[in-house]
Coordinates of C-alpha atoms and ligand atoms in Angstrom, one line a residue:
X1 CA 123.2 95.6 95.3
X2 CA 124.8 92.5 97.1
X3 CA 122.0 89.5 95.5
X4 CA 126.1 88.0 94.5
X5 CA 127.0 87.0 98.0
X6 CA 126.9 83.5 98.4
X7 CA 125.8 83.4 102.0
X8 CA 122.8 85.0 103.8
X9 CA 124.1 88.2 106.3
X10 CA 123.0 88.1 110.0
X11 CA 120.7 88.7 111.4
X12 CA 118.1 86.6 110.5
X13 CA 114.9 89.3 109.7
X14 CA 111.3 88.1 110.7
X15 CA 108.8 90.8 109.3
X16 CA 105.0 90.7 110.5
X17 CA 102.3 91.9 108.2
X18 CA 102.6 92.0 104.3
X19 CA 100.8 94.5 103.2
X20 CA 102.7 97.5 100.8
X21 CA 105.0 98.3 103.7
X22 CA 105.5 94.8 104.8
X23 CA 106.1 93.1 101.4
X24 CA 108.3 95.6 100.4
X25 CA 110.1 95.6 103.1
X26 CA 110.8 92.0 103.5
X27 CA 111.3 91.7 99.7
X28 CA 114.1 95.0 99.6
X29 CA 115.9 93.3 103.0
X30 CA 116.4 90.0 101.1
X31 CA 117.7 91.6 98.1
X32 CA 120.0 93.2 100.8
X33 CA 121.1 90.0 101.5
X34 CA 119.4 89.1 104.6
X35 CA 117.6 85.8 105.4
X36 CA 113.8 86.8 105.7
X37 CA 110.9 85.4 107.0
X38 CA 107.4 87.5 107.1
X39 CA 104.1 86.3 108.4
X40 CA 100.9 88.0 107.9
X41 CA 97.3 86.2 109.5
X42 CA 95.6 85.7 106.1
X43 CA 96.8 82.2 104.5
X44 CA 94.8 83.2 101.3
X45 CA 97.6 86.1 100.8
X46 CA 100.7 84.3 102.6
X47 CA 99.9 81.3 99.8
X48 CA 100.1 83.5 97.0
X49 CA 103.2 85.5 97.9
X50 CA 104.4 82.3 98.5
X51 CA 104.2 81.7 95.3
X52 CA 105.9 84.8 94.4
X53 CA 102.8 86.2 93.2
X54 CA 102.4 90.1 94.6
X55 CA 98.7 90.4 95.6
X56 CA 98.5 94.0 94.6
X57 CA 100.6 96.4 91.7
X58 CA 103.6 98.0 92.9
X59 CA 106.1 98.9 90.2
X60 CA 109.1 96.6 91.0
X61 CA 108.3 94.9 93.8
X62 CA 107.2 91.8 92.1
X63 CA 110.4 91.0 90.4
X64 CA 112.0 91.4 93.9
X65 CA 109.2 88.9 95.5
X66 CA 109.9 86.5 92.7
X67 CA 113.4 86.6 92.8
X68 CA 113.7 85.4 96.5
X69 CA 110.6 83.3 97.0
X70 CA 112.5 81.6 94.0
X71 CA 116.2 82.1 95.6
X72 CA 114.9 80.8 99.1
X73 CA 116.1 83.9 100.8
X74 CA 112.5 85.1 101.0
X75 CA 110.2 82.9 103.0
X76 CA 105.9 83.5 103.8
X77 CA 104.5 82.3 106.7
X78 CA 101.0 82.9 108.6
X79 CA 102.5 81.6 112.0
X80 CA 104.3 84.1 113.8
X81 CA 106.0 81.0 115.5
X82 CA 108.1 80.2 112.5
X83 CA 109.6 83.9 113.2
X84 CA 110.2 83.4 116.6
X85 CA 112.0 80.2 116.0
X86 CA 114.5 81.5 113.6
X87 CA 114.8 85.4 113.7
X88 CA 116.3 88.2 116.3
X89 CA 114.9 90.8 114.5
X90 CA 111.4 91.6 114.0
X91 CA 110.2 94.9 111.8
X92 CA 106.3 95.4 112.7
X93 CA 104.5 96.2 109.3
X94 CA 101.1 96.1 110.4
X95 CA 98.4 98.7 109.5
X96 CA 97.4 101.5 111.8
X97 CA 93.7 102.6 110.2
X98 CA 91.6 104.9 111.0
X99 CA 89.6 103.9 114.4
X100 CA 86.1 103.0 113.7
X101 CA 84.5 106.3 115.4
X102 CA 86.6 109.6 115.6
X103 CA 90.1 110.2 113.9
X104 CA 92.3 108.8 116.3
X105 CA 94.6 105.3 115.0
X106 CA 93.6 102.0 116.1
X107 CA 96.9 100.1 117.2
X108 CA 95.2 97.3 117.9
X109 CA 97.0 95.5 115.3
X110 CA 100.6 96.8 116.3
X111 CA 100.1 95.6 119.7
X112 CA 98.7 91.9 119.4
X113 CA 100.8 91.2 116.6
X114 CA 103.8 92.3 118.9
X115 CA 102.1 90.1 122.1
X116 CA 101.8 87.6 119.8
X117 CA 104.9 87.6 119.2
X118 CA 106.4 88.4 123.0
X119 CA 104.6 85.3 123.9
X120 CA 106.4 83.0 121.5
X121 CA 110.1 84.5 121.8
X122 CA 112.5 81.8 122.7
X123 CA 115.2 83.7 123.3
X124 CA 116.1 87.9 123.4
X125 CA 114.8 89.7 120.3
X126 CA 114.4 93.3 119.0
X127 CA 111.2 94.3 118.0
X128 CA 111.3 97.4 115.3
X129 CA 108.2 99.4 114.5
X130 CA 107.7 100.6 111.4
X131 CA 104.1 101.2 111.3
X132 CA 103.4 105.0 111.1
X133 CA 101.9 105.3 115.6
X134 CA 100.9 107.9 118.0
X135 CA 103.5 109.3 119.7
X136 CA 103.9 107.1 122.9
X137 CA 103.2 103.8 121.4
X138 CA 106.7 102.2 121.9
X139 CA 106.5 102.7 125.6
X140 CA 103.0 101.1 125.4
X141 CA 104.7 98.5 123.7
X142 CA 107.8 97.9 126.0
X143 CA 105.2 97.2 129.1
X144 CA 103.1 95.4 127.0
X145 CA 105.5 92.4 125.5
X146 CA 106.8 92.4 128.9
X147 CA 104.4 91.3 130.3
X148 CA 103.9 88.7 127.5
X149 CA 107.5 87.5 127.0
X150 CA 108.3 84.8 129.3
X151 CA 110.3 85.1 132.3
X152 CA 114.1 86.0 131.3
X153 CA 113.2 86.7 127.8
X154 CA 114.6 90.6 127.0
X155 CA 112.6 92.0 124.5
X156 CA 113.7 95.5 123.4
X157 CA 111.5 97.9 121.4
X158 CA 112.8 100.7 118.5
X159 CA 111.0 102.0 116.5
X160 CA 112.0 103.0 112.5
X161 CA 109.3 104.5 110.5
X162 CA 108.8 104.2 106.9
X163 CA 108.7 107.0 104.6
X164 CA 107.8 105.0 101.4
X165 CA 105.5 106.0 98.6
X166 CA 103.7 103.7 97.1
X167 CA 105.0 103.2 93.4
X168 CA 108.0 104.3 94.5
X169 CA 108.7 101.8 97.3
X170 CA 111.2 99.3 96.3
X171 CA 113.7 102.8 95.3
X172 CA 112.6 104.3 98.7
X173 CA 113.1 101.5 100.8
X174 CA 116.7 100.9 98.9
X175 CA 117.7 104.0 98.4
X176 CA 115.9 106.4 101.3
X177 CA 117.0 110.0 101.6
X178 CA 117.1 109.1 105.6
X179 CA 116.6 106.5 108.1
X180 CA 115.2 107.4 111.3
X181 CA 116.1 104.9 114.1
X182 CA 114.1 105.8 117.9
X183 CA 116.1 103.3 120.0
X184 CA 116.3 103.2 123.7
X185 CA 120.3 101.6 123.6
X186 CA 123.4 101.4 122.1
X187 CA 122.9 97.6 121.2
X188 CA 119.6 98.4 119.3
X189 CA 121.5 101.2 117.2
X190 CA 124.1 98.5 116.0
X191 CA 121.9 96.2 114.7
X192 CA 120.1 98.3 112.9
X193 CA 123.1 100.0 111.7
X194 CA 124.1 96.8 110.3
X195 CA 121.2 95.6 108.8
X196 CA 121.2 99.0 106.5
X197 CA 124.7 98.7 106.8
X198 CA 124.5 98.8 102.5
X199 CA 121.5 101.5 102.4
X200 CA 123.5 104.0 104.7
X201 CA 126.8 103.5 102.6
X202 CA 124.9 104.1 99.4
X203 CA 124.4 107.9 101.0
X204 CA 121.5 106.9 103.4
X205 CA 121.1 110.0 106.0
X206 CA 120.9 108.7 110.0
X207 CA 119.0 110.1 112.6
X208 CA 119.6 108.3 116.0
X209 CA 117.0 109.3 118.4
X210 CA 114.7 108.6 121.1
X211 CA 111.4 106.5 120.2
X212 CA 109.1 109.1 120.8
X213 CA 110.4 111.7 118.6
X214 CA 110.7 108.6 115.6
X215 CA 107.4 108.3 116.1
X216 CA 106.3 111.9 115.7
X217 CA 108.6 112.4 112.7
X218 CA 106.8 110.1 110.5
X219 CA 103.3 111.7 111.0
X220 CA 105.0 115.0 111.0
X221 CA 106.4 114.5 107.7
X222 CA 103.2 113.4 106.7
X223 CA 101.1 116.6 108.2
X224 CA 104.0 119.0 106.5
X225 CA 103.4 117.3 103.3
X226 CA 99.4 117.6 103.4
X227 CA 100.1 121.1 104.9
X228 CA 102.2 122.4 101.7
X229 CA 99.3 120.6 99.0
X230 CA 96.4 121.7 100.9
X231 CA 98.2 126.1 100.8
X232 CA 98.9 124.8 97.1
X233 CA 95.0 124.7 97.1
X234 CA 94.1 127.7 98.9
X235 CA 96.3 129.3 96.3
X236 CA 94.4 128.2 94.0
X237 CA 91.1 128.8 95.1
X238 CA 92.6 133.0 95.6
X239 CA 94.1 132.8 91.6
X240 CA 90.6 131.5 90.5
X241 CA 88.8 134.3 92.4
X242 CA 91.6 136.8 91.1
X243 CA 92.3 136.0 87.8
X244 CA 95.5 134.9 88.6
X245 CA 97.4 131.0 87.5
X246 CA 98.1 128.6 90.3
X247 CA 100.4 126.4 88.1
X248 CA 102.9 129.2 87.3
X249 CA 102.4 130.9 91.0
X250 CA 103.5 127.5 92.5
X251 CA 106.3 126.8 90.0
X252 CA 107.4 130.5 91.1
X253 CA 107.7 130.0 95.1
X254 CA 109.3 126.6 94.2
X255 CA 112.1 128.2 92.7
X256 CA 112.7 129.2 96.3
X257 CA 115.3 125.9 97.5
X258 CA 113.4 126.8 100.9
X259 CA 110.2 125.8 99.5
X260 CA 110.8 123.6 96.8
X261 CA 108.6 122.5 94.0
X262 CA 107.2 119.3 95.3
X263 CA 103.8 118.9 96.9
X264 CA 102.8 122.5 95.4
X265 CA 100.4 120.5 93.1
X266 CA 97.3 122.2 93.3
X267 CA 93.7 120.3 92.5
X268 CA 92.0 117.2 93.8
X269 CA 93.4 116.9 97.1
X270 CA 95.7 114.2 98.6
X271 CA 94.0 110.7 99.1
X272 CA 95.3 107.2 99.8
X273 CA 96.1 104.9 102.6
X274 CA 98.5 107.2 104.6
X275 CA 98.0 111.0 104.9
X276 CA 94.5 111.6 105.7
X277 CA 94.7 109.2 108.6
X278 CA 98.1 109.9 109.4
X279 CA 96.9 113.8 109.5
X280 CA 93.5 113.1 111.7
X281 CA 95.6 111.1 114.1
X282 CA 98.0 113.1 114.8
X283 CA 94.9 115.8 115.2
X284 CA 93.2 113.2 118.0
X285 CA 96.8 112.6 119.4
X286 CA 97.3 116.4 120.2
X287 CA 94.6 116.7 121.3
X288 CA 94.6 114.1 124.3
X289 CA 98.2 115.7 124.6
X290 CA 96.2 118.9 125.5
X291 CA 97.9 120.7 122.3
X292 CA 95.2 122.4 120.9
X293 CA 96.7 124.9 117.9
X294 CA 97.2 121.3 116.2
X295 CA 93.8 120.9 115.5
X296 CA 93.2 124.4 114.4
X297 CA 96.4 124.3 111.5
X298 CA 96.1 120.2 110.6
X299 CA 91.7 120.5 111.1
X300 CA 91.7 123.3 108.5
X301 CA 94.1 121.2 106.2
X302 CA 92.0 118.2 106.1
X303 CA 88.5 120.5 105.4
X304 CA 90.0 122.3 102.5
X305 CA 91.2 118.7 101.1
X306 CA 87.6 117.5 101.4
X307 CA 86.4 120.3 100.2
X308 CA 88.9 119.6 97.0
X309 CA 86.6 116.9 96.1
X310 CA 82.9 119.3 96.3
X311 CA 84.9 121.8 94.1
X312 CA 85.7 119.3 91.5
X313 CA 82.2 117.4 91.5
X314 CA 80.6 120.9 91.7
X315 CA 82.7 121.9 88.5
X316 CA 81.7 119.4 86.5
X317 CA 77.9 120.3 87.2
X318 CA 78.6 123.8 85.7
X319 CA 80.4 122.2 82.9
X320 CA 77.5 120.6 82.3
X321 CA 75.5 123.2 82.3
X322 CA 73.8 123.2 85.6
X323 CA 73.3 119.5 85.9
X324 CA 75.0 115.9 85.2
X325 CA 71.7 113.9 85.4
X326 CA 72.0 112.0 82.2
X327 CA 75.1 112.7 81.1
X328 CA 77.9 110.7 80.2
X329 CA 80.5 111.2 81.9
X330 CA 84.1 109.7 81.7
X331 CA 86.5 109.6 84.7
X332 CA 89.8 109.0 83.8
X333 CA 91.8 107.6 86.9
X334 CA 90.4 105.9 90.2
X335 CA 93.6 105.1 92.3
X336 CA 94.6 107.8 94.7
X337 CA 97.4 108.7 92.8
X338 CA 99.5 107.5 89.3
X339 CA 101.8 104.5 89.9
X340 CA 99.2 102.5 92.3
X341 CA 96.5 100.6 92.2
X342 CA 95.4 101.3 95.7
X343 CA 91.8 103.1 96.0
X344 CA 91.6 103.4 99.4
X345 CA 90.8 107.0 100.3
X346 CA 90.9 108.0 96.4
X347 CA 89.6 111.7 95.7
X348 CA 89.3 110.4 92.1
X349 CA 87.0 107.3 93.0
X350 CA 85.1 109.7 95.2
X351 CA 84.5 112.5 92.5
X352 CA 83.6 109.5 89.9
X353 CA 81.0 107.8 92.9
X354 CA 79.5 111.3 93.7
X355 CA 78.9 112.1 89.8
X356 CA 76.8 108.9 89.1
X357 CA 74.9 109.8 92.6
X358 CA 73.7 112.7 90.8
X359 CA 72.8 111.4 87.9
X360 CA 75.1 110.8 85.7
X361 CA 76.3 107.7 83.7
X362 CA 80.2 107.1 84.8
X363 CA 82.7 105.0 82.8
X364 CA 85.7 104.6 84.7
X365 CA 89.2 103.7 84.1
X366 CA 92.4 103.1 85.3
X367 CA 95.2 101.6 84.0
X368 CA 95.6 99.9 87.2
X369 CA 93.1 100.0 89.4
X370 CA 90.2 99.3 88.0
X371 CA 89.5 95.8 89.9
X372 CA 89.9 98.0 93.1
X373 CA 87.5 100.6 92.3
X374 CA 85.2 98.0 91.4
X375 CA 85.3 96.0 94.3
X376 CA 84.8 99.5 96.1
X377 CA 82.1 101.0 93.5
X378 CA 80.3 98.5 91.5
X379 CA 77.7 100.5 90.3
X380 CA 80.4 102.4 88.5
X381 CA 80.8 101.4 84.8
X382 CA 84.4 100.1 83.9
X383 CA 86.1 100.2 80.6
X384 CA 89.4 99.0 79.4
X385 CA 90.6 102.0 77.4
X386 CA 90.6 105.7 78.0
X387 CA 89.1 105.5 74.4
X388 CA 86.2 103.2 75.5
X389 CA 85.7 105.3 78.8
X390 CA 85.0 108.5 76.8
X391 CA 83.0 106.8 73.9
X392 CA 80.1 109.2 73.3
X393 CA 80.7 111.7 76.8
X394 CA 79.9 115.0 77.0
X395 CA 82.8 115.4 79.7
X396 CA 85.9 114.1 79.9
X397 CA 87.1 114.3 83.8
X398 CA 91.1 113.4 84.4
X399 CA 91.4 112.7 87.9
X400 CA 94.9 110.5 88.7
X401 CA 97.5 112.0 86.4
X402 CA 99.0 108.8 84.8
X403 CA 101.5 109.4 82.2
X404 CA 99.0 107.1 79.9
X405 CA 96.3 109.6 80.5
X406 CA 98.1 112.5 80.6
X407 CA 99.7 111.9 77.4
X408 CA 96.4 110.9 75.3
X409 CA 96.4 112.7 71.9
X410 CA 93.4 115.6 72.4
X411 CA 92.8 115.3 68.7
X412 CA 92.6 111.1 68.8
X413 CA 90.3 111.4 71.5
X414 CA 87.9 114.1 69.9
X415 CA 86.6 111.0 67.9
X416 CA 85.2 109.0 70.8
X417 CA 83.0 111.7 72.8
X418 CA 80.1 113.9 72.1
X419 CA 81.6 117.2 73.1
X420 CA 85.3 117.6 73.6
X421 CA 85.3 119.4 77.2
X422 CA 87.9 118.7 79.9
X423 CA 88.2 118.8 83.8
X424 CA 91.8 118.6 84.1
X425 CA 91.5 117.9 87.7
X426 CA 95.2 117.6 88.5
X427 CA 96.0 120.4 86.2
X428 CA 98.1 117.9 84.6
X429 CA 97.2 118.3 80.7
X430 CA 98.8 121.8 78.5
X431 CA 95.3 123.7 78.2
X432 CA 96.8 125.3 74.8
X433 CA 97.0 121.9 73.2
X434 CA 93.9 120.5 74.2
X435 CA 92.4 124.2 73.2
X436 CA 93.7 124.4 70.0
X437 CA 92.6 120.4 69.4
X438 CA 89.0 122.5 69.9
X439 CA 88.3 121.2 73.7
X440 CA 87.0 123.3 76.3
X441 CA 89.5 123.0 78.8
X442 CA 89.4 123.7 82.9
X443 CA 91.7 123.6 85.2
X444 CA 92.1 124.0 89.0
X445 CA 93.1 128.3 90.3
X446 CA 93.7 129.2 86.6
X447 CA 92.1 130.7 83.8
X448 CA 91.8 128.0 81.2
X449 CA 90.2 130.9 78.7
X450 CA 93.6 132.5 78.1
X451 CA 96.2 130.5 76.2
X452 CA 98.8 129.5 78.5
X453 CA 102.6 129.3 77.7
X454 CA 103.8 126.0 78.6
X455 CA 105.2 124.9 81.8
X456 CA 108.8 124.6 80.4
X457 CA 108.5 128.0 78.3
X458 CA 107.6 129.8 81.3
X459 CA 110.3 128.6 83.8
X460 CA 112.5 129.9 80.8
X461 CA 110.7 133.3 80.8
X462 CA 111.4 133.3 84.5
X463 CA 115.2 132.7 84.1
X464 CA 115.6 135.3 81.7
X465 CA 113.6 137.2 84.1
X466 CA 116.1 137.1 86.8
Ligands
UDX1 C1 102.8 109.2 101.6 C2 104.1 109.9 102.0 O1 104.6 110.6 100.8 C3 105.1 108.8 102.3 O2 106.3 109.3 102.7 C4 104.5 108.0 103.5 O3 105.4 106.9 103.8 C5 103.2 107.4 103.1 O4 102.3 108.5 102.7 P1 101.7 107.9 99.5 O5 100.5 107.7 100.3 O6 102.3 106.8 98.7 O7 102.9 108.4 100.5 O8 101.4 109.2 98.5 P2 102.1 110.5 98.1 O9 102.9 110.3 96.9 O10 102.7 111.2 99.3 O11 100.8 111.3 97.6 C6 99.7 111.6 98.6 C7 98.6 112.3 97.9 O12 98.9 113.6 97.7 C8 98.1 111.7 96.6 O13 96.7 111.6 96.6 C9 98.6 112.7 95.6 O14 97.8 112.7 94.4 C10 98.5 114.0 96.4 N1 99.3 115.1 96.0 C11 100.6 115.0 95.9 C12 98.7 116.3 95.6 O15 97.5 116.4 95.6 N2 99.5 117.3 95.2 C13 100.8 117.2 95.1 O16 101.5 118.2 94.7 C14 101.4 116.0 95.5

């Protein structure tokens, strides 16, 4: 978008942490045309983004980091000194996990990277959150680098949450449908007006608000989005028990522009880094705000995406007859989702790890994340090809919906197992074409016994319907 200027924009940007949010982050602002310098604690990963080397797959992001580690206009440090020394504005990347006992968020991170950074400040600064917090953080925050900064030393706090996806990130950070800015003055608005003075041009959507309520939309988007998979789900469970098909029942009410098609996806659940913490947290958050009804809606949300998990270990069993002890099993998929190698909270990894505790023999794999799911599972067996995972398996389990796994060849595959039988457990595959390549085929809240018209044939039905 502007890597053809010849000079670095103001202001200087310092980011702190470089983890998925971070690095992209710091990475998209450069290609903005900003002057950025990030730090993260761990020289092990500063040194190899340093390097221009991206320490985990994000589709990309690593042209971007090798672009301006190479350009200059992207610099790694593990000092948060070096930020102090040269930036004015400081986005706060660092991760908010689950706390050790209970659901609540440990900040812990959030606030000594931000006293850490109070104490070194040289001169005024703006410190912008991006980190996804309990509501009430920011004013934690002000009192807290306060108290740190030195005498004279105005340190202002906004806060701007980050709405990426992972393996979408680089497009949302560049091109986000909205940018929320939770400032407490005028001056921190115009900065950080003009630092996505080229995002909100390109059609970016601005909310100017109070901290607080930036804080709460980011976990509320979050708890919507769980919200809308998790009803997906409880549809499906009630077209399962009545004969009915999820699939076309969701592409149905999302024909409704109120509801909308996305996040409709019934079948493993929703995993990952972000909205099961993001959802317990706000749960804990409520409830020391004495707001009890959140608990009830968002508690009930995360059970039934647990309980996604059971369903799909337990219908493997009876695919197997009763029992997996012995069998071969192979799970295709063990990131969270497709287009991420990140395993953290991954239904799919879960599923695969619950499987071989009962018995059976798993072969995993992912076309990227099977290092990850190693690292987390290594009693799991690991193969390099979809082919090689299913060689000789008596079930076939597709857990992330990659493209490459979605569009394997039924007939191709037939070859490699024992028996052709398939738990589509993202309802991803066309049960008609694996049926008529002769696999048994089940899905998630539909009947994978009747031949089903495919998705595109049936939103046509629809129209002519109307
Ligand atoms: C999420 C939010 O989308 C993003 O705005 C926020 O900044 C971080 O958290 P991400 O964790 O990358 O992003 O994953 P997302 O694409 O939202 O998917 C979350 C989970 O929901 C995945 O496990 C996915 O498989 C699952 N999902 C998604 C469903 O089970 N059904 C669906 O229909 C859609």
């Amino acid at each position: 978008m502007t890597l053809d200027r010849m000079a670095p924009l103001e202001p200087v940007i310092g980011v702190i942490g470089t983890g998925y949010l971070g690095t992209t982050h710091a990475a998209c602002l450069a290609e903005l045309g900003y002057d950025v310098v990030a730090q993260d604690q761990s020289p092990e990963r500063v040194a190899r983004l340093a390097a221009g080397e991206l320490p985990f797959y994000e589709p990309a992001l690593a042209e971007l980091v090798r672009r301006h580690t190479a350009s200059g206009r992207l610099r790694f440090t593990h000092d948060v000194a070096d930020l102090a020394a040269v930036a004015d504005v400081h986005f706060q990347c660092v991760g908010t996990p689950q706390a050790g006992e209970g659901m609540a968020a440990d900040t812990s991170q959030v606030f000594a990277a931000a006293e850490g950074l109070a104490a070194c400040l040289e001169r005024d600064a703006l410190i912008v959150g991006k980190s996804t917090v309990p509501v009430g953080t920011t004013e934690a925050l002000v009192a807290a680098v306060t108290r740190r900064a030195a005498p004279g030393i105005d340190v202002e706090v906004a806060w701007n949450p980050e709405f990426l996806r992972e393996g979408h990130a680089v497009d949302d950070t560049l091109r986000p449908d909205r940018l929320v800015l939770g400032v407490s003055s005028a001056e921190a608005e115009k900065i950080l007006r003009q630092v996505y003075v080229d995002v909100i041009r390109d059609g970016a959507a601005v909310v100017v608000t109070d901290p607080a309520t930036a804080e709460l939309v980011k976990v509320a988007a979050n708890a919507f989005l769980a919200t809308k998979i998790t009803f997906a789900n409880l549809m499906g469970e009630l077209c399962e028990a009545a004969g009915a098909d999820v699939t076309t029942l969701a592409e149905s009410i999302g024909l409704d522009p109120r509801i909308g098609h996305q996040f409709l996806g019934a079948g493993l659940g929703f995993g990952g880094g972000c909205l099961p913490k993001d959802l317990r947290a706000l749960i804990a958050r409520a409830d020391e705000l004495g707001v009890g009804h959140a608990r009830r809606l968002l508690g009930v949300v995360d059970e039934v995406n647990e309980s996604q998990r059971t369903r799909t270990v337990e219908t493997a069993v009876e695919l197997c007859g009763g029992s997996v002890a012995g069998v071969r099993i192979a799970a295709l998929g063990a990131a969270f989702k497709p287009g991420t190698d990140d395993v953290r909270d991954s239904p799919s990894l879960a599923v695969a790890a619950r499987l071989r505790d009962l018995g059976a023999t798993v072969t995993v794999y992912d076309p990227h994340a099977n290092d990850n799911a190693r690292a987390a599972e290594p009693d799991l067996c690991f193969a390099a090809t979809a082919q090689d995972a299913c060689r000789d398996a008596s079930l076939v389990v597709l857990l992330p919906e990659w493209e490459e796994l979605v569009r394997l060849d039924p007939g191709e595959l037939s070859a490699y197992v024992a028996v052709p039988r398939m738990l589509d457990a993202r309802n991803a595959l066309d049960p008609q074409r694996w049926q008529l390549a002769g696999w048994e085929h089940r899905g998630f809240g539909r009947s994978s016994d009747r031949a089903q018209p495919s998705a595109g044939s049936r939103v046509s039905e629809m129209e002519l319907m109307q």
